[in-house]
Coordinates of C-alpha atoms and ligand atoms in Angstrom, one line a residue:
X1 CA 111.7 149.4 -113.6
X2 CA 114.2 148.8 -116.7
X3 CA 112.9 147.4 -119.8
X4 CA 116.3 148.2 -122.4
X5 CA 117.5 144.2 -121.2
X6 CA 114.6 142.7 -123.1
X7 CA 115.2 145.0 -126.2
X8 CA 117.1 143.2 -128.8
X9 CA 120.3 145.7 -129.9
X10 CA 121.0 146.5 -126.2
X11 CA 120.6 142.8 -125.2
X12 CA 123.2 141.7 -127.8
X13 CA 125.5 144.5 -127.2
X14 CA 125.2 143.7 -122.7
X15 CA 125.9 139.7 -124.3
X16 CA 129.5 141.4 -125.0
X17 CA 130.7 142.8 -122.1
X18 CA 133.4 141.0 -120.2
X19 CA 131.0 140.4 -116.9
X20 CA 128.8 138.5 -119.5
X21 CA 131.5 136.2 -121.0
X22 CA 132.9 135.0 -118.1
X23 CA 131.4 135.7 -114.7
X24 CA 132.5 136.9 -111.4
X25 CA 135.8 136.8 -112.3
X26 CA 136.0 139.4 -114.5
X27 CA 133.8 141.6 -112.2
X28 CA 136.0 144.5 -110.7
X29 CA 133.8 144.8 -107.4
X30 CA 133.3 140.9 -107.4
X31 CA 136.6 140.1 -104.4
X32 CA 134.9 143.5 -102.5
X33 CA 131.6 142.0 -102.6
X34 CA 132.3 138.4 -101.9
X35 CA 134.2 139.2 -98.6
X36 CA 130.7 140.5 -97.2
X37 CA 129.0 137.2 -97.9
X38 CA 127.8 135.5 -95.4
X39 CA 127.8 131.7 -94.3
X40 CA 125.2 130.1 -97.5
X41 CA 124.9 126.5 -95.7
X42 CA 121.9 125.6 -95.4
X43 CA 120.3 129.6 -96.3
X44 CA 117.3 130.9 -98.4
X45 CA 119.0 133.8 -100.3
X46 CA 116.9 135.8 -103.1
X47 CA 119.0 137.7 -105.7
X48 CA 116.8 140.7 -107.2
X49 CA 118.1 141.8 -110.3
X50 CA 119.4 138.6 -110.8
X51 CA 120.9 139.0 -114.8
X52 CA 122.4 136.2 -116.3
X53 CA 122.4 134.9 -112.2
X54 CA 126.4 134.5 -111.9
X55 CA 125.9 135.2 -108.1
X56 CA 123.4 132.7 -107.8
X57 CA 125.7 129.9 -109.3
X58 CA 128.2 131.5 -106.4
X59 CA 125.5 131.4 -103.8
X60 CA 123.9 127.9 -104.7
X61 CA 127.6 125.8 -105.1
X62 CA 128.1 127.2 -101.5
X63 CA 125.1 125.2 -100.2
X64 CA 122.4 128.2 -100.5
X65 CA 118.7 127.3 -102.2
X66 CA 118.6 130.1 -104.1
X67 CA 115.7 132.3 -105.9
X68 CA 117.3 134.8 -109.1
X69 CA 114.1 137.6 -109.9
X70 CA 114.6 139.0 -113.0
X71 CA 112.1 141.9 -115.1
X72 CA 113.6 140.5 -117.9
X73 CA 112.7 137.4 -119.5
X74 CA 115.8 137.4 -121.9
X75 CA 118.3 138.0 -119.1
X76 CA 116.4 134.7 -117.3
X77 CA 116.3 133.2 -120.4
X78 CA 120.4 133.5 -120.5
X79 CA 120.6 132.6 -116.4
X80 CA 119.1 129.5 -117.0
X81 CA 121.5 128.3 -119.8
X82 CA 124.5 129.9 -118.0
X83 CA 124.1 129.2 -114.2
X84 CA 121.7 126.3 -114.1
X85 CA 122.7 124.5 -110.4
X86 CA 119.9 122.8 -109.0
X87 CA 119.2 124.7 -106.1
X88 CA 118.8 128.1 -107.9
X89 CA 114.9 128.7 -109.1
X90 CA 114.7 131.3 -111.3
X91 CA 111.3 134.0 -112.0
X92 CA 110.6 136.7 -114.1
X93 CA 109.2 139.4 -112.1
X94 CA 109.9 143.3 -110.8
X95 CA 111.4 143.5 -107.6
X96 CA 109.3 146.6 -107.4
X97 CA 106.4 144.4 -106.4
X98 CA 107.6 142.3 -104.1
X99 CA 104.6 142.8 -101.5
X100 CA 101.8 142.0 -104.1
X101 CA 101.6 138.0 -104.6
X102 CA 101.6 136.9 -108.4
X103 CA 101.3 134.0 -110.2
X104 CA 105.0 134.2 -110.5
X105 CA 105.8 134.4 -107.2
X106 CA 104.7 135.1 -103.5
X107 CA 107.1 135.8 -101.1
X108 CA 105.7 135.2 -97.7
X109 CA 107.2 137.1 -94.6
X110 CA 110.7 136.5 -92.8
X111 CA 111.8 133.4 -95.4
X112 CA 115.4 134.8 -96.8
X113 CA 118.4 134.9 -94.6
X114 CA 120.0 137.0 -97.4
X115 CA 118.0 139.0 -99.5
X116 CA 120.9 140.6 -102.2
X117 CA 121.3 142.7 -105.0
X118 CA 124.0 143.7 -107.7
X119 CA 124.1 146.7 -110.0
X120 CA 120.1 147.0 -110.2
X121 CA 118.9 149.4 -107.8
X122 CA 119.7 152.2 -109.4
X123 CA 117.4 151.1 -111.9
X124 CA 114.3 151.8 -109.2
X125 CA 112.5 154.6 -108.6
X126 CA 111.2 154.1 -104.7
X127 CA 114.0 152.8 -102.8
X128 CA 112.5 153.3 -99.5
X129 CA 109.7 150.7 -100.3
X130 CA 112.4 148.6 -101.3
X131 CA 113.5 148.7 -98.3
X132 CA 110.2 147.7 -96.4
X133 CA 109.6 145.0 -98.7
X134 CA 112.9 143.8 -97.9
X135 CA 112.6 143.6 -94.4
X136 CA 109.5 142.2 -94.4
X137 CA 110.9 138.9 -96.5
X138 CA 113.8 138.6 -94.3
X139 CA 114.2 136.7 -91.4
X140 CA 115.3 138.5 -88.0
X141 CA 119.5 139.0 -88.0
X142 CA 118.8 138.4 -91.8
X143 CA 121.3 140.3 -94.3
X144 CA 120.3 142.9 -97.1
X145 CA 123.4 143.2 -99.4
X146 CA 123.6 145.4 -101.9
X147 CA 125.6 147.1 -104.5
X148 CA 124.6 149.9 -106.7
X149 CA 126.3 152.6 -108.9
X150 CA 128.2 155.5 -106.7
X151 CA 125.9 158.3 -106.2
X152 CA 129.4 160.2 -107.6
X153 CA 129.1 158.4 -110.4
X154 CA 125.1 158.9 -110.8
X155 CA 125.2 162.9 -110.6
X156 CA 125.3 163.6 -114.4
X157 CA 123.6 162.0 -116.7
X158 CA 126.9 162.0 -119.1
X159 CA 128.5 159.6 -116.2
X160 CA 131.9 159.8 -117.9
X161 CA 134.8 162.2 -117.4
X162 CA 135.8 165.6 -119.8
X163 CA 138.1 164.7 -121.8
X164 CA 140.6 167.1 -123.6
X165 CA 141.5 167.3 -127.6
X166 CA 143.5 164.3 -127.8
X167 CA 141.1 161.6 -125.9
X168 CA 142.7 161.8 -122.3
X169 CA 140.4 162.1 -119.8
X170 CA 140.8 165.5 -117.5
X171 CA 138.5 164.9 -114.6
X172 CA 135.1 163.4 -113.8
X173 CA 133.0 165.9 -113.0
X174 CA 130.6 165.8 -110.1
X175 CA 126.9 168.0 -110.3
X176 CA 123.1 168.3 -109.3
X177 CA 124.2 166.2 -106.6
X178 CA 121.0 166.6 -104.5
X179 CA 119.2 166.6 -107.4
X180 CA 117.9 163.3 -106.8
X181 CA 115.9 161.4 -109.7
X182 CA 115.6 159.9 -113.0
X183 CA 118.6 160.4 -115.2
X184 CA 118.5 160.0 -119.0
X185 CA 122.0 158.1 -118.9
X186 CA 122.9 156.1 -121.9
X187 CA 124.7 152.6 -121.9
X188 CA 126.1 150.3 -124.8
X189 CA 124.4 153.0 -127.2
X190 CA 121.0 153.1 -125.9
X191 CA 119.4 154.9 -124.0
X192 CA 118.5 154.3 -120.4
X193 CA 116.9 155.7 -117.0
X194 CA 118.4 155.6 -114.2
X195 CA 118.2 156.4 -110.7
X196 CA 120.7 159.3 -109.0
X197 CA 120.2 159.2 -105.4
X198 CA 122.9 160.5 -102.3
X199 CA 125.0 158.6 -100.0
X200 CA 122.2 159.6 -97.7
X201 CA 119.2 158.6 -99.3
X202 CA 120.6 154.6 -99.2
X203 CA 121.9 154.4 -95.5
X204 CA 118.7 156.8 -94.3
X205 CA 115.8 154.4 -95.1
X206 CA 117.6 151.3 -94.0
X207 CA 118.1 153.2 -90.5
X208 CA 115.0 154.3 -90.3
X209 CA 113.4 150.8 -91.4
X210 CA 114.8 148.5 -88.3
X211 CA 118.5 148.0 -90.3
X212 CA 121.8 148.4 -88.9
X213 CA 124.5 149.4 -90.8
X214 CA 127.4 146.7 -91.0
X215 CA 129.8 147.6 -93.7
X216 CA 130.1 150.5 -96.6
X217 CA 132.6 149.6 -99.1
X218 CA 133.9 151.7 -102.3
X219 CA 135.4 148.8 -104.0
X220 CA 138.1 149.0 -106.5
X221 CA 139.1 146.0 -109.0
X222 CA 142.2 144.4 -108.2
X223 CA 145.4 145.6 -109.9
X224 CA 145.3 142.1 -112.6
X225 CA 141.7 143.7 -113.7
X226 CA 143.0 146.8 -114.2
X227 CA 146.0 145.7 -116.1
X228 CA 144.1 143.2 -118.0
X229 CA 141.5 145.6 -119.0
X230 CA 143.3 149.1 -118.8
X231 CA 140.7 150.5 -116.2
X232 CA 143.4 152.8 -114.7
X233 CA 141.0 155.4 -114.5
X234 CA 139.0 153.3 -112.4
X235 CA 140.9 154.5 -109.5
X236 CA 139.8 158.2 -110.1
X237 CA 136.5 158.2 -109.2
X238 CA 134.1 155.7 -107.9
X239 CA 131.7 153.5 -109.4
X240 CA 130.2 151.2 -107.1
X241 CA 128.9 151.6 -103.9
X242 CA 128.4 148.3 -101.3
X243 CA 126.3 148.2 -98.6
X244 CA 125.4 145.4 -96.5
X245 CA 122.7 146.2 -93.3
X246 CA 121.5 143.6 -91.1
X247 CA 117.7 143.2 -90.1
X248 CA 117.5 143.7 -86.2
X249 CA 115.8 141.9 -83.9
X250 CA 113.2 143.6 -82.5
X251 CA 113.0 144.3 -78.5
X252 CA 110.0 146.3 -77.2
X253 CA 112.5 149.3 -76.7
X254 CA 113.9 149.7 -80.1
X255 CA 110.9 149.0 -81.7
X256 CA 109.5 152.2 -79.8
X257 CA 112.9 153.5 -81.6
X258 CA 112.1 152.7 -85.5
Ligands
SAM301 C1 123.2 145.8 -114.8 S1 122.0 144.4 -114.3 C2 123.5 143.1 -113.3 C3 122.9 141.5 -113.3 C4 123.3 141.1 -112.4 N1 122.8 141.3 -111.0 C5 124.9 141.3 -112.3 O1 125.4 142.0 -111.5 O2 125.5 140.4 -113.2 C6 120.7 144.6 -114.0 C7 120.0 143.7 -114.0 O3 118.6 144.5 -113.3 C8 117.4 143.8 -113.9 N2 116.3 144.5 -113.8 C9 116.2 146.1 -113.9 N3 115.2 146.3 -113.4 C10 114.8 145.3 -112.3 C11 113.4 145.5 -111.7 N4 112.8 146.1 -111.2 N5 113.2 144.3 -111.1 C12 114.0 143.2 -111.1 N6 114.6 143.5 -112.4 C13 115.6 144.8 -112.4 C14 117.4 143.7 -115.5 O4 117.1 143.4 -116.0 C15 118.9 143.0 -115.8 O5 119.0 142.0 -115.5

């Protein structure tokens, strides 16, 4: 779990990012992510690591009843201010504890139609456990839709290009790809622990725990966003991975297979 979001210096810097100021319209991956969101009318949605609540607001505006969960009190306070649709309930808590009912939350089995997470799972040490927890709280045929930093992007703790003497990006190296686990990275000038896993590490736990894979997308920002923020280098390496998986309905046959 990442406690850095409650650190005052980091929190202040995070507040100056384009997506903190302007929300989803400047999030490079949003058009690709949005296409994978199922019909939301009358649905129950859980957003894991909801941050400022931009996605929660979108889900609620499109007819869903939403719970936004985040480990950071400061982020939840921002969400309550910025994205306060009446059908959203914000909760402070860790997605590591979905299986521990507490005063803050208790998630009985099979209650959500969509469990969503944007750019948070790379802060989590144990992905297979999360998959099991998400499977339990999803209704049959419910969807688990999440984005993470791409395994190519997380392989080195530097998470950066190699530059020449003039500051021009030469190439983006991949190293220690199969040495999975914690990486002590830097983000917005602060030390931040993230977890690197391979593509296989994302897919296999889903297939082993009764999900079928619906989509795997490597999003790139739209040309307008690339132009606006001078993000041309975003076309040189993948930064994000989006996965959509569906909880299989268990029949005696596929129950044995799982
Ligand atoms: C990069 S921000 C993403 C916020 C939001 N999902 C978005 O896309 O704008 C990551 C968020 O994950 C939260 N977070 C990190 N570890 C968590 C955990 N174990 N449980 C719940 N939230 C967590 C942080 O507090 C932070 O708000």
